[in-house]
Amino acid sequence: MGRGGASKDRSDGPERKCIATGEVQPKFGLVRFVVGPDAQIVPDVAGKLPGRGIYVAADRAALDKAVDKKLFARGAKQPVQVPENLVDEVERQLARRVVDLIALSRKSGRAVAGYEKVKSWLQMEEAQVLIQAVDGSGRGKTKLSTPHFGTYIGWLTSDELGLAFGRQTVIHGALASGGLTQRVVEEANRLRGVRENTAASAVGKD
């Protein structure tokens, strides 16, 4: 498993071409869009909306290019309306998706929060993923290390992690292997690409 999350050599699943970069890659690294009834471009981060999919790499630069160069119209093969806040809306939806998946993991007993609980899971090798709030104390975060062969997620805010764990704010969290953990990692990686302002400060620690 890679430093940032999903396995770098994963090749399963269908592939799609990004309209901005021209690269073909597995769908889990892309964001799907569809044309709504009013010819408006609608993000479909869950990949379930009806209609022909238009795909852009989960990367803010690629998304900005798709908007600025009017590539959605080319991908849709028709005139379309692109909301001004489209990229920010994609980020918001991806963040909510990650939060919801972590919440489901918590309810199934595969996620814990709080420094002591996370530290215990790491010591017992129960943790597969270490999650730390991007706005948490750097000194406090360095006291915990990513599990060996594990994954680090460090670009969610303490408020977002608080939502995931049913608290006001959370700085430290951990996920066990199995269950929804791989999906959390994949969705978090898509969010990291779109959330460029925090991605630079979120460094994995092997």
GROMACS .gro file of C-alpha atoms in nm:
model
  206
    1MET     CA    1   0.000   0.000   0.000
    2GLY     CA    2   0.137   0.343  -0.092
    3ARG     CA    3   0.242   0.619   0.145
    4GLY     CA    4  -0.071   0.821   0.073
    5GLY     CA    5  -0.321   0.539   0.067
    6ALA     CA    6  -0.442   0.306  -0.205
    7SER     CA    7  -0.216   0.044  -0.353
    8LYS     CA    8  -0.014   0.200  -0.632
    9ASP     CA    9  -0.031  -0.109  -0.852
   10ARG     CA   10  -0.405  -0.158  -0.825
   11SER     CA   11  -0.543  -0.215  -1.173
   12ASP     CA   12  -0.877  -0.384  -1.114
   13GLY     CA   13  -1.205  -0.231  -1.218
   14PRO     CA   14  -1.310  -0.039  -1.527
   15GLU     CA   15  -1.101   0.248  -1.660
   16ARG     CA   16  -1.209   0.583  -1.797
   17LYS     CA   17  -1.038   0.872  -1.977
   18CYS     CA   18  -0.997   1.210  -1.808
   19ILE     CA   19  -1.124   1.491  -2.031
   20ALA     CA   20  -0.859   1.728  -1.892
   21THR     CA   21  -0.541   1.520  -1.897
   22GLY     CA   22  -0.631   1.266  -2.164
   23GLU     CA   23  -0.502   0.989  -1.940
   24VAL     CA   24  -0.688   0.662  -1.895
   25GLN     CA   25  -0.700   0.533  -1.540
   26PRO     CA   26  -0.918   0.326  -1.304
   27LYS     CA   27  -1.247   0.493  -1.213
   28PHE     CA   28  -1.161   0.508  -0.842
   29GLY     CA   29  -0.909   0.783  -0.918
   30LEU     CA   30  -1.154   0.995  -1.116
   31VAL     CA   31  -1.459   1.208  -1.045
   32ARG     CA   32  -1.770   1.137  -1.252
   33PHE     CA   33  -2.000   1.410  -1.380
   34VAL     CA   34  -2.331   1.392  -1.564
   35VAL     CA   35  -2.545   1.642  -1.750
   36GLY     CA   36  -2.859   1.727  -1.553
   37PRO     CA   37  -3.207   1.789  -1.700
   38ASP     CA   38  -3.129   2.161  -1.732
   39ALA     CA   39  -2.803   2.093  -1.918
   40GLN     CA   40  -2.607   2.177  -1.603
   41ILE     CA   41  -2.298   1.977  -1.512
   42VAL     CA   42  -2.358   1.783  -1.191
   43PRO     CA   43  -2.084   1.608  -0.988
   44ASP     CA   44  -2.156   1.241  -0.919
   45VAL     CA   45  -1.893   1.142  -0.664
   46ALA     CA   46  -2.079   0.819  -0.581
   47GLY     CA   47  -2.098   0.721  -0.948
   48LYS     CA   48  -2.467   0.634  -0.935
   49LEU     CA   49  -2.652   0.908  -1.120
   50PRO     CA   50  -2.815   0.813  -1.451
   51GLY     CA   51  -2.672   0.943  -1.774
   52ARG     CA   52  -2.351   0.930  -1.972
   53GLY     CA   53  -2.054   0.984  -1.745
   54ILE     CA   54  -1.790   1.251  -1.800
   55TYR     CA   55  -1.471   1.186  -1.607
   56VAL     CA   56  -1.203   1.414  -1.466
   57ALA     CA   57  -0.901   1.311  -1.260
   58ALA     CA   58  -0.944   1.373  -0.886
   59ASP     CA   59  -0.698   1.660  -0.902
   60ARG     CA   60  -0.777   2.030  -0.853
   61ALA     CA   61  -0.559   2.136  -1.146
   62ALA     CA   62  -0.737   1.894  -1.379
   63LEU     CA   63  -1.078   2.006  -1.255
   64ASP     CA   64  -0.987   2.373  -1.293
   65LYS     CA   65  -0.864   2.303  -1.647
   66ALA     CA   66  -1.187   2.123  -1.735
   67VAL     CA   67  -1.384   2.429  -1.621
   68ASP     CA   68  -1.157   2.699  -1.765
   69LYS     CA   69  -1.113   2.532  -2.105
   70LYS     CA   70  -1.485   2.446  -2.131
   71LEU     CA   71  -1.400   2.077  -2.169
   72PHE     CA   72  -1.728   1.957  -2.017
   73ALA     CA   73  -1.917   2.069  -2.328
   74ARG     CA   74  -1.676   1.872  -2.544
   75GLY     CA   75  -1.710   1.567  -2.319
   76ALA     CA   76  -2.088   1.593  -2.320
   77LYS     CA   77  -2.096   1.668  -2.694
   78GLN     CA   78  -2.350   1.943  -2.628
   79PRO     CA   79  -2.367   2.293  -2.477
   80VAL     CA   80  -2.370   2.275  -2.096
   81GLN     CA   81  -2.389   2.507  -1.796
   82VAL     CA   82  -2.102   2.478  -1.549
   83PRO     CA   83  -2.167   2.614  -1.196
   84GLU     CA   84  -1.913   2.869  -1.078
   85ASN     CA   85  -1.842   2.676  -0.759
   86LEU     CA   86  -1.821   2.334  -0.924
   87VAL     CA   87  -1.473   2.240  -0.798
   88ASP     CA   88  -1.553   2.353  -0.443
   89GLU     CA   89  -1.874   2.150  -0.456
   90VAL     CA   90  -1.677   1.842  -0.562
   91GLU     CA   91  -1.445   1.893  -0.265
   92ARG     CA   92  -1.742   1.933  -0.029
   93GLN     CA   93  -1.910   1.616  -0.155
   94LEU     CA   94  -1.590   1.413  -0.138
   95ALA     CA   95  -1.524   1.531   0.218
   96ARG     CA   96  -1.876   1.436   0.319
   97ARG     CA   97  -1.834   1.095   0.160
   98VAL     CA   98  -1.514   1.028   0.355
   99VAL     CA   99  -1.678   1.146   0.678
  100ASP     CA  100  -1.979   0.920   0.621
  101LEU     CA  101  -1.762   0.616   0.548
  102ILE     CA  102  -1.554   0.671   0.862
  103ALA     CA  103  -1.877   0.706   1.061
  104LEU     CA  104  -1.998   0.372   0.926
  105SER     CA  105  -1.663   0.216   1.016
  106ARG     CA  106  -1.696   0.353   1.369
  107LYS     CA  107  -2.045   0.204   1.406
  108SER     CA  108  -1.912  -0.135   1.297
  109GLY     CA  109  -1.629  -0.118   1.552
  110ARG     CA  110  -1.352  -0.070   1.297
  111ALA     CA  111  -1.265   0.290   1.385
  112VAL     CA  112  -1.160   0.464   1.706
  113ALA     CA  113  -1.079   0.823   1.801
  114GLY     CA  114  -0.874   0.988   2.072
  115TYR     CA  115  -0.502   0.981   2.138
  116GLU     CA  116  -0.500   0.700   2.395
  117LYS     CA  117  -0.732   0.467   2.201
  118VAL     CA  118  -0.541   0.524   1.878
  119LYS     CA  119  -0.208   0.471   2.055
  120SER     CA  120  -0.340   0.144   2.199
  121TRP     CA  121  -0.456   0.021   1.859
  122LEU     CA  122  -0.118   0.106   1.709
  123GLN     CA  123   0.068  -0.076   1.985
  124MET     CA  124  -0.154  -0.385   1.946
  125GLU     CA  125  -0.119  -0.365   1.566
  126GLU     CA  126  -0.496  -0.334   1.533
  127ALA     CA  127  -0.472  -0.018   1.323
  128GLN     CA  128  -0.429  -0.024   0.946
  129VAL     CA  129  -0.486   0.348   0.891
  130LEU     CA  130  -0.380   0.645   1.103
  131ILE     CA  131  -0.596   0.956   1.061
  132GLN     CA  132  -0.492   1.294   1.199
  133ALA     CA  133  -0.656   1.634   1.161
  134VAL     CA  134  -0.469   1.873   0.935
  135ASP     CA  135  -0.530   2.154   1.186
  136GLY     CA  136  -0.409   1.955   1.487
  137SER     CA  137  -0.089   2.028   1.677
  138GLY     CA  138   0.211   1.916   1.478
  139ARG     CA  139   0.399   1.825   1.795
  140GLY     CA  140   0.112   1.611   1.920
  141LYS     CA  141   0.072   1.434   1.589
  142THR     CA  142   0.437   1.332   1.567
  143LYS     CA  143   0.392   1.116   1.879
  144LEU     CA  144   0.198   0.862   1.672
  145SER     CA  145   0.337   0.679   1.371
  146THR     CA  146   0.165   0.526   1.071
  147PRO     CA  147   0.131   0.145   1.099
  148HIS     CA  148   0.397  -0.056   0.919
  149PHE     CA  149   0.269  -0.115   0.564
  150GLY     CA  150  -0.026   0.101   0.665
  151THR     CA  151  -0.173   0.429   0.549
  152TYR     CA  152  -0.177   0.787   0.668
  153ILE     CA  153  -0.467   1.029   0.612
  154GLY     CA  154  -0.388   1.383   0.723
  155TRP     CA  155  -0.599   1.625   0.520
  156LEU     CA  156  -0.934   1.617   0.701
  157THR     CA  157  -1.009   1.894   0.951
  158SER     CA  158  -1.074   1.834   1.320
  159ASP     CA  159  -1.436   1.942   1.265
  160GLU     CA  160  -1.482   1.689   0.984
  161LEU     CA  161  -1.332   1.411   1.196
  162GLY     CA  162  -1.558   1.523   1.478
  163LEU     CA  163  -1.859   1.468   1.254
  164ALA     CA  164  -1.730   1.122   1.162
  165PHE     CA  165  -1.684   1.019   1.525
  166GLY     CA  166  -1.987   1.193   1.673
  167ARG     CA  167  -1.785   1.452   1.864
  168GLN     CA  168  -1.725   1.824   1.838
  169THR     CA  169  -1.367   1.784   1.717
  170VAL     CA  170  -1.123   1.495   1.675
  171ILE     CA  171  -0.747   1.511   1.614
  172HIS     CA  172  -0.646   1.143   1.615
  173GLY     CA  173  -0.830   0.847   1.464
  174ALA     CA  174  -0.753   0.497   1.341
  175LEU     CA  175  -0.913   0.234   1.119
  176ALA     CA  176  -0.874  -0.141   1.141
  177SER     CA  177  -0.821  -0.347   0.827
  178GLY     CA  178  -1.115  -0.490   0.638
  179GLY     CA  179  -1.467  -0.357   0.623
  180LEU     CA  180  -1.492  -0.016   0.460
  181THR     CA  181  -1.129   0.077   0.522
  182GLN     CA  182  -1.012   0.042   0.161
  183ARG     CA  183  -1.302   0.256   0.045
  184VAL     CA  184  -1.218   0.520   0.304
  185VAL     CA  185  -0.859   0.528   0.178
  186GLU     CA  186  -0.964   0.556  -0.186
  187GLU     CA  187  -1.215   0.832  -0.120
  188ALA     CA  188  -0.967   1.015   0.103
  189ASN     CA  189  -0.711   1.001  -0.177
  190ARG     CA  190  -0.960   1.156  -0.418
  191LEU     CA  191  -1.024   1.430  -0.163
  192ARG     CA  192  -0.651   1.490  -0.118
  193GLY     CA  193  -0.612   1.554  -0.489
  194VAL     CA  194  -0.892   1.809  -0.490
  195ARG     CA  195  -0.803   1.967  -0.155
  196GLU     CA  196  -0.469   2.105  -0.272
  197ASN     CA  197  -0.439   2.361   0.007
  198THR     CA  198  -0.402   2.090   0.270
  199ALA     CA  199  -0.246   1.812   0.066
  200ALA     CA  200   0.096   1.971   0.078
  201SER     CA  201   0.102   1.965   0.456
  202ALA     CA  202  -0.026   1.609   0.487
  203VAL     CA  203   0.281   1.392   0.467
  204GLY     CA  204   0.263   1.018   0.519
  205LYS     CA  205   0.495   0.868   0.778
  206ASP     CA  206   0.602   0.513   0.706
   0.00000   0.00000   0.00000
